[in-house]
Short mmCIF file of C-alpha atoms in Angstrom, two decimals:
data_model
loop_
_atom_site.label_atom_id
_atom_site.label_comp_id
_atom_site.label_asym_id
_atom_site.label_seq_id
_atom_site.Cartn_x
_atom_site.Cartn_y
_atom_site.Cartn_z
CA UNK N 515 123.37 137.77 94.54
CA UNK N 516 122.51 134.96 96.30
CA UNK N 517 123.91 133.49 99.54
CA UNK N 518 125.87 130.29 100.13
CA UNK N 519 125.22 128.47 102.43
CA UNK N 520 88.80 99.28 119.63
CA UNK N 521 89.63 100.57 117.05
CA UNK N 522 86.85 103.15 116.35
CA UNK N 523 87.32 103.63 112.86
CA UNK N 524 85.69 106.59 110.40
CA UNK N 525 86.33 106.70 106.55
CA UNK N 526 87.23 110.82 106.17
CA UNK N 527 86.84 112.76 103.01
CA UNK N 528 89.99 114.50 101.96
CA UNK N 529 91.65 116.34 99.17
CA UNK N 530 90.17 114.96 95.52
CA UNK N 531 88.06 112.99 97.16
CA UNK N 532 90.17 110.25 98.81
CA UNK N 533 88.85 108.24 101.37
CA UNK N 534 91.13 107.91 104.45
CA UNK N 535 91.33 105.04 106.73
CA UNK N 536 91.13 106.86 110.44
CA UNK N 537 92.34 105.62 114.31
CA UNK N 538 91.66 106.42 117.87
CA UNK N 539 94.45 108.73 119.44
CA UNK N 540 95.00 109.82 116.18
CA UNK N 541 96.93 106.64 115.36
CA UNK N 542 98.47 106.42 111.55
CA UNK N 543 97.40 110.71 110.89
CA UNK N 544 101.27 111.09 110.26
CA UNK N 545 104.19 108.93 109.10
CA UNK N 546 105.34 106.05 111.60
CA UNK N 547 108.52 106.75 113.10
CA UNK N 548 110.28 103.15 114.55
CA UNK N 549 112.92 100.38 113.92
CA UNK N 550 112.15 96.89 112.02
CA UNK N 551 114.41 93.78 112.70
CA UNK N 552 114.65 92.44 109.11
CA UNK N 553 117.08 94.71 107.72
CA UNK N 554 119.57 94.63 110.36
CA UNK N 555 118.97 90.30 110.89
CA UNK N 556 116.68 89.02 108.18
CA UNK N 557 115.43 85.37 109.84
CA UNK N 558 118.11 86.04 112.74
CA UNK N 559 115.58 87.01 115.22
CA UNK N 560 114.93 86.52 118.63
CA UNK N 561 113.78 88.46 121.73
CA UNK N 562 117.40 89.37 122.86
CA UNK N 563 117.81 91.29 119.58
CA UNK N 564 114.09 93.31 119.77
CA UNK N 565 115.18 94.28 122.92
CA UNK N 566 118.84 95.29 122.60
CA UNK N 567 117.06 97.90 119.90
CA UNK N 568 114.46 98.67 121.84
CA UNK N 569 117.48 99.79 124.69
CA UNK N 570 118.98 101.69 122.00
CA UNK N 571 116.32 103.48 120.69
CA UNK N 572 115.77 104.63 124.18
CA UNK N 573 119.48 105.66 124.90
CA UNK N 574 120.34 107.07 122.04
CA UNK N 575 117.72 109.19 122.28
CA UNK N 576 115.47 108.02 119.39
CA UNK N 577 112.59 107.58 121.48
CA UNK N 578 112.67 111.45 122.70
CA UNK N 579 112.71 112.21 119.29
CA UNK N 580 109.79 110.56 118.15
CA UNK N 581 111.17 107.07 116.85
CA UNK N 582 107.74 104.86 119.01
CA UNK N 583 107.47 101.36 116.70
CA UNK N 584 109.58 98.25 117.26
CA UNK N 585 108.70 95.79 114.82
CA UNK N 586 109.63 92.16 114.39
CA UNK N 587 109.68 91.21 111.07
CA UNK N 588 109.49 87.36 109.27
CA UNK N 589 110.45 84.14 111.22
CA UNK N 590 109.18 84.97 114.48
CA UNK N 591 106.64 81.78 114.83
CA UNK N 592 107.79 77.95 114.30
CA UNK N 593 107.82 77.02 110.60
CA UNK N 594 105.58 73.74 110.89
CA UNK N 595 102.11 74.75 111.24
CA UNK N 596 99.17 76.74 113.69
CA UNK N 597 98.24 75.57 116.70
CA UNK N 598 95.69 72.56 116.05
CA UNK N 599 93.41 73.90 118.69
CA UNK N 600 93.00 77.40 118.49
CA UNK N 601 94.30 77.61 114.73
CA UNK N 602 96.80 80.74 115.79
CA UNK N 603 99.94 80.84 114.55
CA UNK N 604 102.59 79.67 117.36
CA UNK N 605 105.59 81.78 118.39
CA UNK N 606 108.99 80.08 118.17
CA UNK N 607 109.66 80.25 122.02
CA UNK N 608 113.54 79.18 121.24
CA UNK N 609 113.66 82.55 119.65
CA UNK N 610 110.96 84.35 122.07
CA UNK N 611 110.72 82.31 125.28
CA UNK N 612 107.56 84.20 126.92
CA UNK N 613 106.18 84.88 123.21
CA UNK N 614 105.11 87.52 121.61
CA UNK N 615 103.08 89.06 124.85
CA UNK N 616 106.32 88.66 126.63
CA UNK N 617 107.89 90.78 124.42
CA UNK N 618 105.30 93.14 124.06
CA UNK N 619 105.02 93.58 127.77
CA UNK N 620 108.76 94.41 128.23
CA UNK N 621 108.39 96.83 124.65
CA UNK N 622 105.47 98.95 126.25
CA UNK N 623 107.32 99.12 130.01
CA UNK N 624 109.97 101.19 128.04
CA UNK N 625 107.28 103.25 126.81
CA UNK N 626 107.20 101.98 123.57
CA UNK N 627 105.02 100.08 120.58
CA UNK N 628 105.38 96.53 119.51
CA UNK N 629 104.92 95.43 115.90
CA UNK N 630 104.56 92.50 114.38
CA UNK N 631 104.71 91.02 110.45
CA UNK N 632 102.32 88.55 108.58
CA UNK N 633 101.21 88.04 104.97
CA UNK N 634 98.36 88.28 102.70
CA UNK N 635 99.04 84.63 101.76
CA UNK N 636 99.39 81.09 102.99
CA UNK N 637 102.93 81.81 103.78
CA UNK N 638 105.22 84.66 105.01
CA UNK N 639 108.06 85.52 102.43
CA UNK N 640 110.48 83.42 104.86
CA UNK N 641 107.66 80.41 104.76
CA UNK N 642 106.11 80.79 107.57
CA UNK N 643 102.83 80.11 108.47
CA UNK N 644 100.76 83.42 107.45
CA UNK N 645 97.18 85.13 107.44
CA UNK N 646 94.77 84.26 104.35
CA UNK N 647 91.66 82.50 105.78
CA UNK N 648 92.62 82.91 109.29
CA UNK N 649 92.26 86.59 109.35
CA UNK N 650 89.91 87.15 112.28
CA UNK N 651 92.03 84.56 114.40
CA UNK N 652 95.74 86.33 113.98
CA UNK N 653 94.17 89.87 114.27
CA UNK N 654 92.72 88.64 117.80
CA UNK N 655 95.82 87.08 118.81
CA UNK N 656 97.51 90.14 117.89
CA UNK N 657 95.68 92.44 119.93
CA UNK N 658 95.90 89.72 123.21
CA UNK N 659 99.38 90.02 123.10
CA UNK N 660 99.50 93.52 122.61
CA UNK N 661 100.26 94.15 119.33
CA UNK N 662 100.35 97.80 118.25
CA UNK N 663 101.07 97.37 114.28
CA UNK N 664 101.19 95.19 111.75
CA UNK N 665 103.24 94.96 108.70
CA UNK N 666 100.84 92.81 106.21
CA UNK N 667 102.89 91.22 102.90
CA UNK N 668 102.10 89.82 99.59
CA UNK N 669 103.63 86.62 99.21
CA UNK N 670 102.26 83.14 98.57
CA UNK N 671 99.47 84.40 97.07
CA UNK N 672 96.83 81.34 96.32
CA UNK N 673 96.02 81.00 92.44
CA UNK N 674 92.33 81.98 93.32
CA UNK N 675 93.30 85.24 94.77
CA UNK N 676 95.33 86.43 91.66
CA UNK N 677 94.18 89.37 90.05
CA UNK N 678 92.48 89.33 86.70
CA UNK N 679 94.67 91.85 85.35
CA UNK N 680 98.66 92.90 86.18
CA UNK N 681 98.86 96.68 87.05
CA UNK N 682 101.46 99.08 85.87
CA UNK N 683 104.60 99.21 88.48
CA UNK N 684 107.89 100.57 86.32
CA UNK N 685 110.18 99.26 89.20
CA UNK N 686 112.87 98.59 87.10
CA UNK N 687 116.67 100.49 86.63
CA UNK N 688 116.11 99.30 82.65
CA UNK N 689 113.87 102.69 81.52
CA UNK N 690 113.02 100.48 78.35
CA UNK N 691 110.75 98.64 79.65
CA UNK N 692 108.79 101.56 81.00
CA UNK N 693 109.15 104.71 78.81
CA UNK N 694 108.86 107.38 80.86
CA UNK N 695 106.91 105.47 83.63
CA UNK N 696 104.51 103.97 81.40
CA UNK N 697 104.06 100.46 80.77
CA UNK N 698 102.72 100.31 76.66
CA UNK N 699 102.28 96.55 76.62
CA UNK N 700 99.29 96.57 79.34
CA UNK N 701 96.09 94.62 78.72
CA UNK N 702 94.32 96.74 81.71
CA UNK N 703 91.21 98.87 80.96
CA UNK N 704 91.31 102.73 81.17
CA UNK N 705 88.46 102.22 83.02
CA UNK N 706 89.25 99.41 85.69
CA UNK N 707 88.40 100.04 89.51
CA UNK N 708 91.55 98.32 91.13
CA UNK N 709 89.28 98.68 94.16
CA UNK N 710 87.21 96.15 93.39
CA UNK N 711 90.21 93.28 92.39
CA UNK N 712 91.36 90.27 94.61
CA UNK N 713 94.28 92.01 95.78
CA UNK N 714 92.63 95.26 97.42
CA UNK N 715 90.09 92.70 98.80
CA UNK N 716 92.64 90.49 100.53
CA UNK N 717 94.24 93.90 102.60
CA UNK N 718 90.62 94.77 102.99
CA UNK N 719 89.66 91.49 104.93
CA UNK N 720 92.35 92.02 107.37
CA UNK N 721 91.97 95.64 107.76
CA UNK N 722 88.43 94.58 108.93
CA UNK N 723 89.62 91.90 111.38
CA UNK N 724 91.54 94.43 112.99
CA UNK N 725 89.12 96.73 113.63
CA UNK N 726 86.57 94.48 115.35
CA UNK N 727 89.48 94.10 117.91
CA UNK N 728 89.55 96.09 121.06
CA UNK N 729 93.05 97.73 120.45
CA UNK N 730 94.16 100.11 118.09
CA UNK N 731 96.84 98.35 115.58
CA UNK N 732 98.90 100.29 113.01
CA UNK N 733 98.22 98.24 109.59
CA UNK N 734 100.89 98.78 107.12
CA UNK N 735 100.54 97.19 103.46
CA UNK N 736 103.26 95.56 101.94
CA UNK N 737 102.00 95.20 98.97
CA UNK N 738 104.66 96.01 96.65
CA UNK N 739 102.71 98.94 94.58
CA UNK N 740 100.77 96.12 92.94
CA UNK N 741 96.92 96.95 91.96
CA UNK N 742 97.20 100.61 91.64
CA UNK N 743 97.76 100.41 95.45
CA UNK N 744 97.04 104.29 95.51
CA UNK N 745 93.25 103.90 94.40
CA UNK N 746 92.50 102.00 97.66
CA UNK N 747 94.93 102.02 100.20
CA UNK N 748 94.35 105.26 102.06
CA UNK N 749 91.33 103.27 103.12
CA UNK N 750 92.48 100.30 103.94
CA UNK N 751 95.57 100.95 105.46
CA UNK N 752 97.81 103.43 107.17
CA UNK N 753 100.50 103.23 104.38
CA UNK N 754 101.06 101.09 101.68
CA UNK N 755 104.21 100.34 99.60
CA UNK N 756 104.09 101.76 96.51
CA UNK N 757 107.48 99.76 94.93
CA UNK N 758 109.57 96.17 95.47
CA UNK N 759 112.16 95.78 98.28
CA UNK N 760 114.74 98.33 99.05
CA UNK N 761 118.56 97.40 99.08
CA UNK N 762 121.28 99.10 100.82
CA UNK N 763 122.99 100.67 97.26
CA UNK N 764 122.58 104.24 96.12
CA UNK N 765 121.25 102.79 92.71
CA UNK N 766 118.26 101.65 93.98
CA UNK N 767 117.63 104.31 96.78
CA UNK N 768 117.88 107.01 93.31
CA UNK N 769 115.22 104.36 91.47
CA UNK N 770 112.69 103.88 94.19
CA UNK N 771 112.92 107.74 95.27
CA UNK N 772 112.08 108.50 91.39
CA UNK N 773 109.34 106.62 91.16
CA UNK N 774 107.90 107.80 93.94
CA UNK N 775 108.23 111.16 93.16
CA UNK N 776 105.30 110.69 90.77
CA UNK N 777 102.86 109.06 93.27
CA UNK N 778 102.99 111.42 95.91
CA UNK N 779 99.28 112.79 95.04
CA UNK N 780 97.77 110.51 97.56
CA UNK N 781 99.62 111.35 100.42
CA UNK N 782 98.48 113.59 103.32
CA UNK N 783 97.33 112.84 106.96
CA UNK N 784 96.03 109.55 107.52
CA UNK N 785 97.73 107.94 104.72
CA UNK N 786 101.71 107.57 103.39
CA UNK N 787 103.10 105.99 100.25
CA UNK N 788 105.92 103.73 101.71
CA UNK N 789 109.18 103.78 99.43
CA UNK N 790 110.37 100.63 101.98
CA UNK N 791 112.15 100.55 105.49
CA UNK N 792 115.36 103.02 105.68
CA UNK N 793 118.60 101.79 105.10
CA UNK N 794 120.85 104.02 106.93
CA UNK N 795 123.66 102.42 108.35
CA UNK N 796 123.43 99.54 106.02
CA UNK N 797 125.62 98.28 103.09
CA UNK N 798 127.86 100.70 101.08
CA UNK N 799 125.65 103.60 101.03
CA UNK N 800 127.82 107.21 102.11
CA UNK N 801 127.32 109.08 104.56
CA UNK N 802 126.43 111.46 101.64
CA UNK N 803 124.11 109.19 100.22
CA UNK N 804 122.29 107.87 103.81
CA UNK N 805 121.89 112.10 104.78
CA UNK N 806 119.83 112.16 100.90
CA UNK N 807 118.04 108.49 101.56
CA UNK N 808 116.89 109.94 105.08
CA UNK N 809 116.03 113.34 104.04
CA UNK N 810 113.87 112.34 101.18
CA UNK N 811 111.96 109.63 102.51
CA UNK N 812 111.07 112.59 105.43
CA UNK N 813 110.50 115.16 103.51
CA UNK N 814 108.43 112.68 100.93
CA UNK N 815 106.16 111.77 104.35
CA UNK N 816 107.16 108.33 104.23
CA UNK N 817 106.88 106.07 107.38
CA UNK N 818 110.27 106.24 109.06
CA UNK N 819 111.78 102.55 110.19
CA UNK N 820 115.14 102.44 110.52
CA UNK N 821 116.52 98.88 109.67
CA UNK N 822 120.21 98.56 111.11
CA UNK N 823 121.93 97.56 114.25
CA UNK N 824 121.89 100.19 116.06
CA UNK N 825 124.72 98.72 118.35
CA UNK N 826 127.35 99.62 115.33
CA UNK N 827 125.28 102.45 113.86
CA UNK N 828 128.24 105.56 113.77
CA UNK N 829 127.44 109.19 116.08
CA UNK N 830 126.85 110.89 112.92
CA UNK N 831 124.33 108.70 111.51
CA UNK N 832 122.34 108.85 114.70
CA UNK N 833 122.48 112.49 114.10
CA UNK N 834 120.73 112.24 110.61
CA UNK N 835 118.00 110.30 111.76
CA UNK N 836 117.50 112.27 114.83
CA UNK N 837 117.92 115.94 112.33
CA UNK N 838 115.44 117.79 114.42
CA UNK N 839 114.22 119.74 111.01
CA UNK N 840 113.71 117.01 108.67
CA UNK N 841 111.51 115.19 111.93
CA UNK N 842 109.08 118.76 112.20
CA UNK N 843 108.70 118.43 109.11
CA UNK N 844 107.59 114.46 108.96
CA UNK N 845 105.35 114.65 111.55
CA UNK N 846 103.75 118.48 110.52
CA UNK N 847 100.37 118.50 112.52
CA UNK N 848 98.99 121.44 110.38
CA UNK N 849 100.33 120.42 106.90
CA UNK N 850 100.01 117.16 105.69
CA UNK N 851 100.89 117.37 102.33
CA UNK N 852 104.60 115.87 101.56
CA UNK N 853 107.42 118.01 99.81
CA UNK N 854 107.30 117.45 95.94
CA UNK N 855 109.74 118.22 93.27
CA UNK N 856 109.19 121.73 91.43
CA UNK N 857 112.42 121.20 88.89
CA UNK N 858 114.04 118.03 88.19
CA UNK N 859 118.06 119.26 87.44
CA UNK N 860 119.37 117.18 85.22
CA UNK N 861 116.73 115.81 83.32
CA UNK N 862 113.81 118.14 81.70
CA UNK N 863 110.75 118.22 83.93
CA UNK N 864 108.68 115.85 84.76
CA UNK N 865 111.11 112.86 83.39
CA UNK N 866 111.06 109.65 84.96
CA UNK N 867 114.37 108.52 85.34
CA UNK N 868 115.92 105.77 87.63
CA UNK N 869 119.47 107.20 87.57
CA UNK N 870 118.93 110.39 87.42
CA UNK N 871 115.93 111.64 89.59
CA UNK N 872 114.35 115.24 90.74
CA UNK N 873 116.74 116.71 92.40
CA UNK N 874 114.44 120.35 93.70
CA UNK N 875 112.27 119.70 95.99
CA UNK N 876 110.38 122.30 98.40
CA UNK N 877 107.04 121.59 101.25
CA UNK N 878 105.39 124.02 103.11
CA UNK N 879 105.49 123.39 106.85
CA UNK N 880 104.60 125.15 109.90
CA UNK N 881 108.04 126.01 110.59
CA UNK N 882 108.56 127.73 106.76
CA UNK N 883 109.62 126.44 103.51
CA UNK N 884 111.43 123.35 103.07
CA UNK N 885 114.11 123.47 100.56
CA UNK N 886 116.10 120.64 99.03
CA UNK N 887 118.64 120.36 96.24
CA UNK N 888 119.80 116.69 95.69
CA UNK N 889 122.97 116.20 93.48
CA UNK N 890 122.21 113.24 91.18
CA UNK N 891 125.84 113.10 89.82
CA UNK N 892 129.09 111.76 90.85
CA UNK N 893 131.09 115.07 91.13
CA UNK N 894 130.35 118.03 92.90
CA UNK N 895 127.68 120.74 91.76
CA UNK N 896 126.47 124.03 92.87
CA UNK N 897 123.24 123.97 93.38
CA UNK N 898 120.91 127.42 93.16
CA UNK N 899 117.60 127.78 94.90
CA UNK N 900 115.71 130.60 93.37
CA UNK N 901 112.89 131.84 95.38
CA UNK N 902 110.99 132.75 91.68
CA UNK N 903 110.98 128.88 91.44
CA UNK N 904 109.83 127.46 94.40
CA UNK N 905 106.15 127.53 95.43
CA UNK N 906 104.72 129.46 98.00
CA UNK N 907 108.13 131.88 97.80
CA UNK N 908 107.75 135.79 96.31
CA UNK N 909 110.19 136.57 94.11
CA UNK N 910 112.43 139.23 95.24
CA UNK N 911 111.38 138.87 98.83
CA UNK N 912 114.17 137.97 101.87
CA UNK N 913 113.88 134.90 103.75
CA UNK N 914 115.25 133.60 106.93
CA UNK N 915 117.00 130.62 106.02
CA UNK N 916 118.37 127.71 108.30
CA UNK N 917 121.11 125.73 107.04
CA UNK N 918 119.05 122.08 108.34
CA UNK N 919 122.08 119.71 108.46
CA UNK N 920 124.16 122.26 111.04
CA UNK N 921 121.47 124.39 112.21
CA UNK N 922 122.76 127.63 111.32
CA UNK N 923 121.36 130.38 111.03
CA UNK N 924 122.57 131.39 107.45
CA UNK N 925 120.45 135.27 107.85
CA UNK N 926 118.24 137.06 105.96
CA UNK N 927 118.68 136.08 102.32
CA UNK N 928 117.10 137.71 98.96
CA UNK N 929 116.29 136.10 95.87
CA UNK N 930 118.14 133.01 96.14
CA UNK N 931 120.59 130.63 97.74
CA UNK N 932 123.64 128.76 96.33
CA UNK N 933 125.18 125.79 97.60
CA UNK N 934 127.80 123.53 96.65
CA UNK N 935 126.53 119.70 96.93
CA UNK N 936 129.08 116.62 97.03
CA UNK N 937 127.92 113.72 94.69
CA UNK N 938 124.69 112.21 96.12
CA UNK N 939 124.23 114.58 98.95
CA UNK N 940 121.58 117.05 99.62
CA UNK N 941 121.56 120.60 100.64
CA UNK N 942 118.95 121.61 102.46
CA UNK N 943 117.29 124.82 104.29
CA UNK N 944 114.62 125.99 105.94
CA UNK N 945 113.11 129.32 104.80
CA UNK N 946 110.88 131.50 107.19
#
């Protein structure tokens, strides 16, 4: 019956083969945990804002429980050009009135990391001046000022830095377009090296300025998933996007989570898919439906960046993204390896659906078995976990298992566990 309840940089070889992109201090071995401005204020930036988070990620504890990255997005430098005798980009002192060392200097006396954001093209996404063909300048003006990561994006790409052929992304809610994750209408070869198109070598160019600077910077792709990302990331970057934006609705938190539930091959230490910034606290998600957002995206080994204001973020959402649990399990120094899904629910295995995705998941972790049963649906379902099922688990045996949202200790437990799961919430337990 069951229960309820200077950058020195080495390229590693790791599982299959993949070649891993590796810091000093062991910089970008697991997910980044911080908080991102554009989320919470878009172009609405200025040095009062970073701040007021960076005081809140201190008080509220964040910081203690691993949260380390604060990261100004778009819109940070004046809009008209670089400076005409250096060539760096110019911060918008209205908005940052000692710059971006300023803030950087107040960011690390708190005991914390300063990001920054440009793009792989002539502008940001806002406009902005950005980083093709000035490269080597912005990654040394980054490091003087005491940057500590960068978010790199993909937009305003120059028509001689297109790629020569468009690779399969199915990031789209219509599932016609993609049967079952496939895209039928591509022109790309079976045997095409993504590796060696324009868009890995534009990521490539500014990983490389980085590392000929004397201070270890984060690099995070935004990239979008675009050029089989997955190939040649994990050696270019710390993690790469594998999808389009995020948006604060459950529809597209179920979409991106499904497709990257078929990606997660080419995650493990040193290198994360990134299914987009977190958008707890934002828009009309639940509280159901933020606790299943957060808790896949940790248990999936994603980079963690909250993007909200946490002046008006509520007690018990500060409790989700502080779940002491789901964090272990994120940043795992023995086991890299994400959780995966080993049953899907409502849909027959292996289906890629946008609506409708896995909902059994389970990762092995230091502290035990991680366990989680998402409910898809808009009712409430009991859920079953059946140790026969799950990897790693003997069937028949008894398992210690934690109930991860309260922390209780639900006891010794045979066979399996039951649970009943409000619509678009996840149960979830630890087994030891």
């Amino acid at each position: 019956m069951c229960a309820m309840i200077s950058s020195t940089v080495a390229l590693l070889a790791l599982t299959g083969g993949v070649r891993a992109l590796v810091l000093d201090n062991n910089v970008g071995k697991l997910p980044a945990l911080g908080w991102n401005s554009w989320n919470a204020y878009s172009c609405d930036v200025d040095e009062d804002k970073i701040m007021q988070a960076a005081n809140y990620v201190v008080d509220l504890g964040l910081k203690d429980a691993g949260y380390e990255y604060i990261n100004i997005d778009d819109c940070w430098s004046i809009k008209t050009g670089r400076d005409n005798d250096t060539h760096q980009i110019i911060p918008d002192t209205s908005k940052f009135p000692q710059g971006i060392k300023g803030v950087a200097d107040k960011i690390h006396a708190l005991g914390l990391k300063l990001g920054v954001y440009s793009s792989a093209g002539t502008t940001t996404c806002a406009g902005y001046p950005a980083s093709i063909g000035y490269e080597s300048v912005d990654a040394a003006a980054f490091a003087a000022w005491g940057v500590d990561y960068l978010k790199y994006d993909n937009c305003a790409v120059p028509t001689n830095w297109t790629d020569q052929y468009v690779a399969c992304v199915p990031d789209s809610s219509d599932g016609s377009q993609f049967p079952n994750g496939t895209c039928p209408d591509s022109t790309v070869p079976a045997d095409y090296d993504w590796s060696t198109s324009n868009t890995a070598e534009r990521f490539r160019i500014m990983r490389d300025a980085l590392l000929d600077q004397n201070r270890t910077i984060l690099y995070s792709l935004c990239e979008w998933g675009q050029a089989d990302v997955e190939v040649w990331g994990n050696a270019t970057g710390t993690s790469w996007r594998m999808s389009g934006d995020i948006t604060p609705d459950w529809a597209r938190v179920a979409e991106i989570l499904n497709e990257n539930s078929f990606r997660l091959n080419s995650v493990d230490f040193w290198g994360h898919n990134d299914p987009d910034m977190l958008e707890v606290g934002n828009g009309n998600l639940t509280d159901a439906e933020a606790r299943s957002h957060f808790a896949l995206w940790a248990a999936m080994k994603s980079p963690l960046i909250i993007g909200t204001d946490l002046a008006k973020l509520s007690s018990d959402l500060v409790d989700v993204i502080k779940n002491p649990y789901l964090l272990a399990f994120s940043q795992d120094n023995v086991y890299g390896a994400p959780a995966t899904p080993y049953k899907w629910g409502v849909n027959p295995d292996w289906a890629f659906n946008a609506t409708n995705p896995a909902e059994f998941w389970s990762g092995q972790s230091s502290n035990g078995t991680l366990v989680l049963m998402l409910n898809t649906l808009d009712h409430d379902v009991e859920k079953e976990a059946v140790w026969s099922e799950i990897p790693g688990l003997d069937a028949g045996a008894e398992y210690k298992a934690i109930d991860v949202w309260s922390g209780k200790d639900m006891g010794n437990v045979k066979d399996c566990i039951k649970a009943t799961v409000a619509s678009h919430d996840t149960a979830i337990y630890l087994l030891q």
